[in-house]
Amino acid sequence: DGGITQSPKYLFRKEGQNVTLSCEQNLNHDAMYWYRQDPGQGLRLIYYSQIVNDFQKGDIAEGYSVSREKKESFPLTVTSAQKNPTAFYLCASNPRGQSNTGELFFGEGSRLTVL
Amino acid sequence: SQQGEEDPQALSIQEGENATMNCSYKTSINNLQWYRQNSGRGLVHLILIRSNEREKHSGRLRVTLDTSKKSSSLLITASRAADTASYFCATDGPGGYNKLIFGAGTRLAVHP
């Protein structure tokens, strides 16, 4: 079945460590996104990519990095520079172009906890 | 800053009752979307309404949009326990569709 797969679902990190969250999609979508969700708050955009080898900062990019070497993959690295990384991270995609209705397709999320 | 803000923050009703959630936003939009999130899961798209539309239906869902008041409402009719979830509105705002802005959501609890 087509969809977005995020891994791992749960991740624990010690302070000072970098961690990478995986996001893979087989929907053939051009655009991919990373959002952060904190309790009682809406989603906030970290980074997005409209095409391979290109990505743009969102509203809260500091302390995060991404790459887009393949259309199917958009990994997010949470670096030690991110001061408050404990959160629920959501990856999403949409097709762009004429087939784009603006709807985002989401993965199931990755919950990162800093110990 | 958040573009969309939902009201109420939490809503508790009995099965069979209707649930109404409201969303307000600040800047002009091209469209407004509603998403659902079950606890600990990803978001699922429910419905999209364009700025030139006033009302849209999908099954038990009815969405209205009032661009003059910069507000939208989501009505779920004849609610079921399975409707228990958080509901978020999202607007495209000044950044376009690549920068959807989500509200903080309404937590809906439907009791059997």
PDB file of C-alpha atoms in Angstrom:
ATOM      1  CA  ASP A   1       0.000   0.000   0.000  1.00  0.00           C
ATOM      2  CA  GLY A   2       1.156   3.529  -0.714  1.00  0.00           C
ATOM      3  CA  GLY A   3       2.009   5.735   2.186  1.00  0.00           C
ATOM      4  CA  ILE A   4       4.568   7.416   4.365  1.00  0.00           C
ATOM      5  CA  THR A   5       6.712   5.415   6.760  1.00  0.00           C
ATOM      6  CA  GLN A   6       8.443   7.055   9.680  1.00  0.00           C
ATOM      7  CA  SER A   7      10.978   5.305  11.876  1.00  0.00           C
ATOM      8  CA  PRO A   8      11.661   4.793  14.635  1.00  0.00           C
ATOM      9  CA  LYS A   9       8.303   5.302  16.321  1.00  0.00           C
ATOM     10  CA  TYR A  10       9.988   5.951  19.670  1.00  0.00           C
ATOM     11  CA  LEU A  11      13.501   7.239  20.206  1.00  0.00           C
ATOM     12  CA  PHE A  12      15.434   8.164  23.303  1.00  0.00           C
ATOM     13  CA  ARG A  13      18.458  10.396  23.169  1.00  0.00           C
ATOM     14  CA  LYS A  14      21.003  11.581  25.659  1.00  0.00           C
ATOM     15  CA  GLU A  15      21.771  15.257  25.752  1.00  0.00           C
ATOM     16  CA  GLY A  16      24.500  16.207  23.306  1.00  0.00           C
ATOM     17  CA  GLN A  17      23.721  13.451  20.828  1.00  0.00           C
ATOM     18  CA  ASN A  18      22.521  13.890  17.280  1.00  0.00           C
ATOM     19  CA  VAL A  19      19.691  11.645  16.115  1.00  0.00           C
ATOM     20  CA  THR A  20      18.223  11.046  12.684  1.00  0.00           C
ATOM     21  CA  LEU A  21      14.555  10.375  12.028  1.00  0.00           C
ATOM     22  CA  SER A  22      13.678   8.523   8.859  1.00  0.00           C
ATOM     23  CA  CYS A  23      10.834   9.386   6.490  1.00  0.00           C
ATOM     24  CA  GLU A  24      10.168   7.325   3.365  1.00  0.00           C
ATOM     25  CA  GLN A  25       7.247   7.654   0.952  1.00  0.00           C
ATOM     26  CA  ASN A  26       6.128   5.536  -2.007  1.00  0.00           C
ATOM     27  CA  LEU A  27       3.427   7.943  -3.155  1.00  0.00           C
ATOM     28  CA  ASN A  28       5.657   9.474  -5.846  1.00  0.00           C
ATOM     29  CA  HIS A  29       5.123  12.868  -4.238  1.00  0.00           C
ATOM     30  CA  ASP A  30       7.519  15.693  -5.026  1.00  0.00           C
ATOM     31  CA  ALA A  31       7.061  17.735  -1.861  1.00  0.00           C
ATOM     32  CA  MET A  32       7.909  16.529   1.640  1.00  0.00           C
ATOM     33  CA  TYR A  33       7.691  18.246   5.017  1.00  0.00           C
ATOM     34  CA  TRP A  34       8.769  17.899   8.631  1.00  0.00           C
ATOM     35  CA  TYR A  35       6.593  19.214  11.425  1.00  0.00           C
ATOM     36  CA  ARG A  36       7.090  19.291  15.162  1.00  0.00           C
ATOM     37  CA  GLN A  37       4.174  18.872  17.569  1.00  0.00           C
ATOM     38  CA  ASP A  38       4.309  19.774  21.255  1.00  0.00           C
ATOM     39  CA  PRO A  39       1.534  18.963  23.744  1.00  0.00           C
ATOM     40  CA  GLY A  40      -1.435  21.289  23.440  1.00  0.00           C
ATOM     41  CA  GLN A  41       0.026  23.040  20.425  1.00  0.00           C
ATOM     42  CA  GLY A  42      -0.450  22.885  16.721  1.00  0.00           C
ATOM     43  CA  LEU A  43       2.105  21.628  14.245  1.00  0.00           C
ATOM     44  CA  ARG A  44       5.071  23.827  13.460  1.00  0.00           C
ATOM     45  CA  LEU A  45       7.002  23.557  10.215  1.00  0.00           C
ATOM     46  CA  ILE A  46      10.692  22.656  10.529  1.00  0.00           C
ATOM     47  CA  TYR A  47      11.815  22.103   6.931  1.00  0.00           C
ATOM     48  CA  TYR A  48      10.235  21.353   3.580  1.00  0.00           C
ATOM     49  CA  SER A  49      11.454  20.177   0.203  1.00  0.00           C
ATOM     50  CA  GLN A  50       9.697  20.673  -3.105  1.00  0.00           C
ATOM     51  CA  ILE A  51      12.108  18.682  -5.212  1.00  0.00           C
ATOM     52  CA  VAL A  52      15.151  16.446  -4.915  1.00  0.00           C
ATOM     53  CA  ASN A  53      18.338  18.204  -3.803  1.00  0.00           C
ATOM     54  CA  ASP A  54      16.441  21.284  -2.661  1.00  0.00           C
ATOM     55  CA  PHE A  55      14.925  22.185   0.709  1.00  0.00           C
ATOM     56  CA  GLN A  56      13.802  25.272   2.565  1.00  0.00           C
ATOM     57  CA  LYS A  57      13.722  26.289   6.214  1.00  0.00           C
ATOM     58  CA  GLY A  58      10.399  26.452   7.940  1.00  0.00           C
ATOM     59  CA  ASP A  59       9.500  28.443  11.019  1.00  0.00           C
ATOM     60  CA  ILE A  60      11.637  26.534  13.541  1.00  0.00           C
ATOM     61  CA  ALA A  61      14.644  25.177  11.602  1.00  0.00           C
ATOM     62  CA  GLU A  62      17.316  26.041  14.183  1.00  0.00           C
ATOM     63  CA  GLY A  63      18.954  22.925  15.579  1.00  0.00           C
ATOM     64  CA  TYR A  64      17.688  20.696  12.762  1.00  0.00           C
ATOM     65  CA  SER A  65      19.096  19.583   9.425  1.00  0.00           C
ATOM     66  CA  VAL A  66      17.663  17.666   6.465  1.00  0.00           C
ATOM     67  CA  SER A  67      18.715  16.171   3.162  1.00  0.00           C
ATOM     68  CA  ARG A  68      16.787  15.220   0.022  1.00  0.00           C
ATOM     69  CA  GLU A  69      19.023  12.991  -2.053  1.00  0.00           C
ATOM     70  CA  LYS A  70      16.161  10.803  -3.262  1.00  0.00           C
ATOM     71  CA  LYS A  71      12.559  11.608  -4.079  1.00  0.00           C
ATOM     72  CA  GLU A  72      11.361   8.926  -1.672  1.00  0.00           C
ATOM     73  CA  SER A  73      13.385   9.959   1.349  1.00  0.00           C
ATOM     74  CA  PHE A  74      13.579  13.055   3.555  1.00  0.00           C
ATOM     75  CA  PRO A  75      15.497  12.307   6.778  1.00  0.00           C
ATOM     76  CA  LEU A  76      15.570  14.800   9.641  1.00  0.00           C
ATOM     77  CA  THR A  77      18.559  15.124  11.959  1.00  0.00           C
ATOM     78  CA  VAL A  78      17.963  16.619  15.370  1.00  0.00           C
ATOM     79  CA  THR A  79      21.309  18.048  16.395  1.00  0.00           C
ATOM     80  CA  SER A  80      22.717  18.804  19.812  1.00  0.00           C
ATOM     81  CA  ALA A  81      22.113  22.468  19.038  1.00  0.00           C
ATOM     82  CA  GLN A  82      18.364  21.927  19.419  1.00  0.00           C
ATOM     83  CA  LYS A  83      17.782  23.010  23.011  1.00  0.00           C
ATOM     84  CA  ASN A  84      14.411  21.392  23.577  1.00  0.00           C
ATOM     85  CA  PRO A  85      14.128  18.415  21.222  1.00  0.00           C
ATOM     86  CA  THR A  86      11.623  16.327  23.149  1.00  0.00           C
ATOM     87  CA  ALA A  87       8.548  16.332  20.899  1.00  0.00           C
ATOM     88  CA  PHE A  88       6.458  14.375  18.422  1.00  0.00           C
ATOM     89  CA  TYR A  89       7.801  14.683  14.869  1.00  0.00           C
ATOM     90  CA  LEU A  90       5.585  14.275  11.839  1.00  0.00           C
ATOM     91  CA  CYS A  91       6.601  13.842   8.223  1.00  0.00           C
ATOM     92  CA  ALA A  92       4.192  14.685   5.406  1.00  0.00           C
ATOM     93  CA  SER A  93       4.068  14.876   1.628  1.00  0.00           C
ATOM     94  CA  ASN A  94       1.984  16.179  -1.236  1.00  0.00           C
ATOM     95  CA  PRO A  95       2.220  15.723  -4.995  1.00  0.00           C
ATOM     96  CA  ARG A  96       2.621  19.341  -6.224  1.00  0.00           C
ATOM     97  CA  GLY A  97       1.654  20.289  -9.750  1.00  0.00           C
ATOM     98  CA  GLN A  98      -1.766  19.713 -11.264  1.00  0.00           C
ATOM     99  CA  SER A  99      -2.577  16.825  -8.988  1.00  0.00           C
ATOM    100  CA  ASN A 100      -1.945  18.885  -5.887  1.00  0.00           C
ATOM    101  CA  THR A 101      -5.080  19.672  -3.960  1.00  0.00           C
ATOM    102  CA  GLY A 102      -3.158  21.139  -1.058  1.00  0.00           C
ATOM    103  CA  GLU A 103      -3.860  18.077   1.079  1.00  0.00           C
ATOM    104  CA  LEU A 104      -0.981  16.750   3.151  1.00  0.00           C
ATOM    105  CA  PHE A 105      -0.433  13.033   3.647  1.00  0.00           C
ATOM    106  CA  PHE A 106       1.130  12.273   7.028  1.00  0.00           C
ATOM    107  CA  GLY A 107       3.200   9.486   8.471  1.00  0.00           C
ATOM    108  CA  GLU A 108       2.485   8.009  11.904  1.00  0.00           C
ATOM    109  CA  GLY A 109       5.078  10.126  13.655  1.00  0.00           C
ATOM    110  CA  SER A 110       8.223   9.628  15.704  1.00  0.00           C
ATOM    111  CA  ARG A 111       8.305  10.484  19.403  1.00  0.00           C
ATOM    112  CA  LEU A 112      11.713  11.715  20.551  1.00  0.00           C
ATOM    113  CA  THR A 113      12.534  11.915  24.238  1.00  0.00           C
ATOM    114  CA  VAL A 114      15.733  13.430  25.570  1.00  0.00           C
ATOM    115  CA  LEU A 115      16.923  11.788  28.774  1.00  0.00           C
TER     116      LEU A 115
ATOM    117  CA  SER B   1       2.539  33.011  15.473  1.00  0.00           C
ATOM    118  CA  GLN B   2      -0.397  30.741  14.810  1.00  0.00           C
ATOM    119  CA  GLN B   3      -2.684  31.471  11.928  1.00  0.00           C
ATOM    120  CA  GLY B   4      -5.512  29.208  12.972  1.00  0.00           C
ATOM    121  CA  GLU B   5      -6.931  28.944  16.439  1.00  0.00           C
ATOM    122  CA  GLU B   6      -9.569  26.405  17.334  1.00  0.00           C
ATOM    123  CA  ASP B   7     -12.347  26.824  19.813  1.00  0.00           C
ATOM    124  CA  PRO B   8     -13.158  25.141  22.120  1.00  0.00           C
ATOM    125  CA  GLN B   9      -9.884  23.566  23.225  1.00  0.00           C
ATOM    126  CA  ALA B  10     -11.796  20.523  24.453  1.00  0.00           C
ATOM    127  CA  LEU B  11     -15.291  19.183  23.878  1.00  0.00           C
ATOM    128  CA  SER B  12     -17.043  16.288  25.596  1.00  0.00           C
ATOM    129  CA  ILE B  13     -20.335  14.941  24.258  1.00  0.00           C
ATOM    130  CA  GLN B  14     -22.478  11.809  24.188  1.00  0.00           C
ATOM    131  CA  GLU B  15     -22.811   9.493  21.218  1.00  0.00           C
ATOM    132  CA  GLY B  16     -25.481  10.681  18.829  1.00  0.00           C
ATOM    133  CA  GLU B  17     -24.984  14.350  19.618  1.00  0.00           C
ATOM    134  CA  ASN B  18     -23.526  16.836  17.167  1.00  0.00           C
ATOM    135  CA  ALA B  19     -20.075  18.329  17.701  1.00  0.00           C
ATOM    136  CA  THR B  20     -19.156  21.794  16.480  1.00  0.00           C
ATOM    137  CA  MET B  21     -15.619  23.136  16.392  1.00  0.00           C
ATOM    138  CA  ASN B  22     -14.575  26.590  15.297  1.00  0.00           C
ATOM    139  CA  CYS B  23     -11.409  27.947  13.745  1.00  0.00           C
ATOM    140  CA  SER B  24     -10.317  31.552  13.387  1.00  0.00           C
ATOM    141  CA  TYR B  25      -7.420  32.803  11.313  1.00  0.00           C
ATOM    142  CA  LYS B  26      -5.653  36.088  10.774  1.00  0.00           C
ATOM    143  CA  THR B  27      -4.644  36.633   7.152  1.00  0.00           C
ATOM    144  CA  SER B  28      -6.284  36.040   3.779  1.00  0.00           C
ATOM    145  CA  ILE B  29      -6.272  32.444   2.563  1.00  0.00           C
ATOM    146  CA  ASN B  30      -6.703  30.390  -0.586  1.00  0.00           C
ATOM    147  CA  ASN B  31      -8.128  27.423   1.255  1.00  0.00           C
ATOM    148  CA  LEU B  32      -8.715  26.015   4.715  1.00  0.00           C
ATOM    149  CA  GLN B  33      -8.387  22.383   5.661  1.00  0.00           C
ATOM    150  CA  TRP B  34      -9.493  20.238   8.577  1.00  0.00           C
ATOM    151  CA  TYR B  35      -7.456  17.306   9.836  1.00  0.00           C
ATOM    152  CA  ARG B  36      -8.085  14.635  12.432  1.00  0.00           C
ATOM    153  CA  GLN B  37      -5.488  13.080  14.742  1.00  0.00           C
ATOM    154  CA  ASN B  38      -6.043  10.046  16.915  1.00  0.00           C
ATOM    155  CA  SER B  39      -3.910   9.987  20.037  1.00  0.00           C
ATOM    156  CA  GLY B  40      -0.264   9.323  19.237  1.00  0.00           C
ATOM    157  CA  ARG B  41      -0.892   8.963  15.510  1.00  0.00           C
ATOM    158  CA  GLY B  42      -0.399  11.007  12.358  1.00  0.00           C
ATOM    159  CA  LEU B  43      -2.900  13.474  10.972  1.00  0.00           C
ATOM    160  CA  VAL B  44      -5.534  12.470   8.457  1.00  0.00           C
ATOM    161  CA  HIS B  45      -7.024  14.937   6.027  1.00  0.00           C
ATOM    162  CA  LEU B  46     -10.787  15.350   6.374  1.00  0.00           C
ATOM    163  CA  ILE B  47     -11.921  18.132   4.083  1.00  0.00           C
ATOM    164  CA  LEU B  48     -10.688  21.198   2.223  1.00  0.00           C
ATOM    165  CA  ILE B  49     -12.760  24.294   1.533  1.00  0.00           C
ATOM    166  CA  ARG B  50     -11.645  26.995  -0.879  1.00  0.00           C
ATOM    167  CA  SER B  51     -11.918  30.687  -0.179  1.00  0.00           C
ATOM    168  CA  ASN B  52     -14.725  31.078  -2.748  1.00  0.00           C
ATOM    169  CA  GLU B  53     -16.823  28.344  -1.107  1.00  0.00           C
ATOM    170  CA  ARG B  54     -19.134  28.902   1.842  1.00  0.00           C
ATOM    171  CA  GLU B  55     -20.110  25.374   2.777  1.00  0.00           C
ATOM    172  CA  LYS B  56     -18.965  21.867   2.013  1.00  0.00           C
ATOM    173  CA  HIS B  57     -20.183  18.423   3.039  1.00  0.00           C
ATOM    174  CA  SER B  58     -18.498  15.062   3.306  1.00  0.00           C
ATOM    175  CA  GLY B  59     -20.483  12.260   4.900  1.00  0.00           C
ATOM    176  CA  ARG B  60     -21.277  13.343   8.471  1.00  0.00           C
ATOM    177  CA  LEU B  61     -18.996  16.359   8.195  1.00  0.00           C
ATOM    178  CA  ARG B  62     -20.115  19.855   7.339  1.00  0.00           C
ATOM    179  CA  VAL B  63     -17.637  22.682   7.018  1.00  0.00           C
ATOM    180  CA  THR B  64     -18.492  26.350   6.663  1.00  0.00           C
ATOM    181  CA  LEU B  65     -16.207  29.229   5.814  1.00  0.00           C
ATOM    182  CA  ASP B  66     -16.825  32.920   6.440  1.00  0.00           C
ATOM    183  CA  THR B  67     -13.968  34.865   4.900  1.00  0.00           C
ATOM    184  CA  SER B  68     -15.377  38.180   6.108  1.00  0.00           C
ATOM    185  CA  LYS B  69     -15.035  36.974   9.704  1.00  0.00           C
ATOM    186  CA  LYS B  70     -11.936  34.892   8.975  1.00  0.00           C
ATOM    187  CA  SER B  71     -13.525  31.873  10.564  1.00  0.00           C
ATOM    188  CA  SER B  72     -14.579  28.329   9.801  1.00  0.00           C
ATOM    189  CA  SER B  73     -16.582  25.687  11.597  1.00  0.00           C
ATOM    190  CA  LEU B  74     -16.546  21.909  11.470  1.00  0.00           C
ATOM    191  CA  LEU B  75     -19.747  20.108  12.376  1.00  0.00           C
ATOM    192  CA  ILE B  76     -19.777  16.379  13.001  1.00  0.00           C
ATOM    193  CA  THR B  77     -23.332  15.073  13.054  1.00  0.00           C
ATOM    194  CA  ALA B  78     -24.547  12.020  14.954  1.00  0.00           C
ATOM    195  CA  SER B  79     -21.162  11.545  16.610  1.00  0.00           C
ATOM    196  CA  ARG B  80     -19.764   8.128  17.464  1.00  0.00           C
ATOM    197  CA  ALA B  81     -17.226   6.990  20.038  1.00  0.00           C
ATOM    198  CA  ALA B  82     -14.832   6.412  17.120  1.00  0.00           C
ATOM    199  CA  ASP B  83     -14.901  10.162  16.403  1.00  0.00           C
ATOM    200  CA  THR B  84     -12.895  10.727  19.587  1.00  0.00           C
ATOM    201  CA  ALA B  85      -9.753  12.511  18.403  1.00  0.00           C
ATOM    202  CA  SER B  86      -8.157  15.924  18.067  1.00  0.00           C
ATOM    203  CA  TYR B  87      -9.254  18.089  15.170  1.00  0.00           C
ATOM    204  CA  PHE B  88      -7.043  20.747  13.593  1.00  0.00           C
ATOM    205  CA  CYS B  89      -7.673  23.459  11.068  1.00  0.00           C
ATOM    206  CA  ALA B  90      -4.894  24.472   8.703  1.00  0.00           C
ATOM    207  CA  THR B  91      -4.627  27.461   6.421  1.00  0.00           C
ATOM    208  CA  ASP B  92      -2.228  28.220   3.632  1.00  0.00           C
ATOM    209  CA  GLY B  93      -1.804  31.864   4.614  1.00  0.00           C
ATOM    210  CA  PRO B  94       0.884  34.119   3.198  1.00  0.00           C
ATOM    211  CA  GLY B  95       3.374  31.307   2.704  1.00  0.00           C
ATOM    212  CA  GLY B  96       1.175  29.386   0.307  1.00  0.00           C
ATOM    213  CA  TYR B  97       0.413  25.687   0.383  1.00  0.00           C
ATOM    214  CA  ASN B  98       3.992  24.793   1.255  1.00  0.00           C
ATOM    215  CA  LYS B  99       3.660  26.509   4.610  1.00  0.00           C
ATOM    216  CA  LEU B 100       0.363  25.368   6.064  1.00  0.00           C
ATOM    217  CA  ILE B 101      -0.258  26.864   9.471  1.00  0.00           C
ATOM    218  CA  PHE B 102      -2.033  24.672  12.000  1.00  0.00           C
ATOM    219  CA  GLY B 103      -4.066  25.684  14.997  1.00  0.00           C
ATOM    220  CA  ALA B 104      -3.674  24.092  18.431  1.00  0.00           C
ATOM    221  CA  GLY B 105      -6.650  21.799  17.855  1.00  0.00           C
ATOM    222  CA  THR B 106      -9.869  20.802  19.570  1.00  0.00           C
ATOM    223  CA  ARG B 107      -9.845  17.590  21.607  1.00  0.00           C
ATOM    224  CA  LEU B 108     -13.151  15.838  21.113  1.00  0.00           C
ATOM    225  CA  ALA B 109     -14.297  13.066  23.435  1.00  0.00           C
ATOM    226  CA  VAL B 110     -17.439  11.156  22.469  1.00  0.00           C
ATOM    227  CA  HIS B 111     -18.810   8.991  25.266  1.00  0.00           C
ATOM    228  CA  PRO B 112     -20.855   5.844  24.582  1.00  0.00           C
TER     229      PRO B 112
END
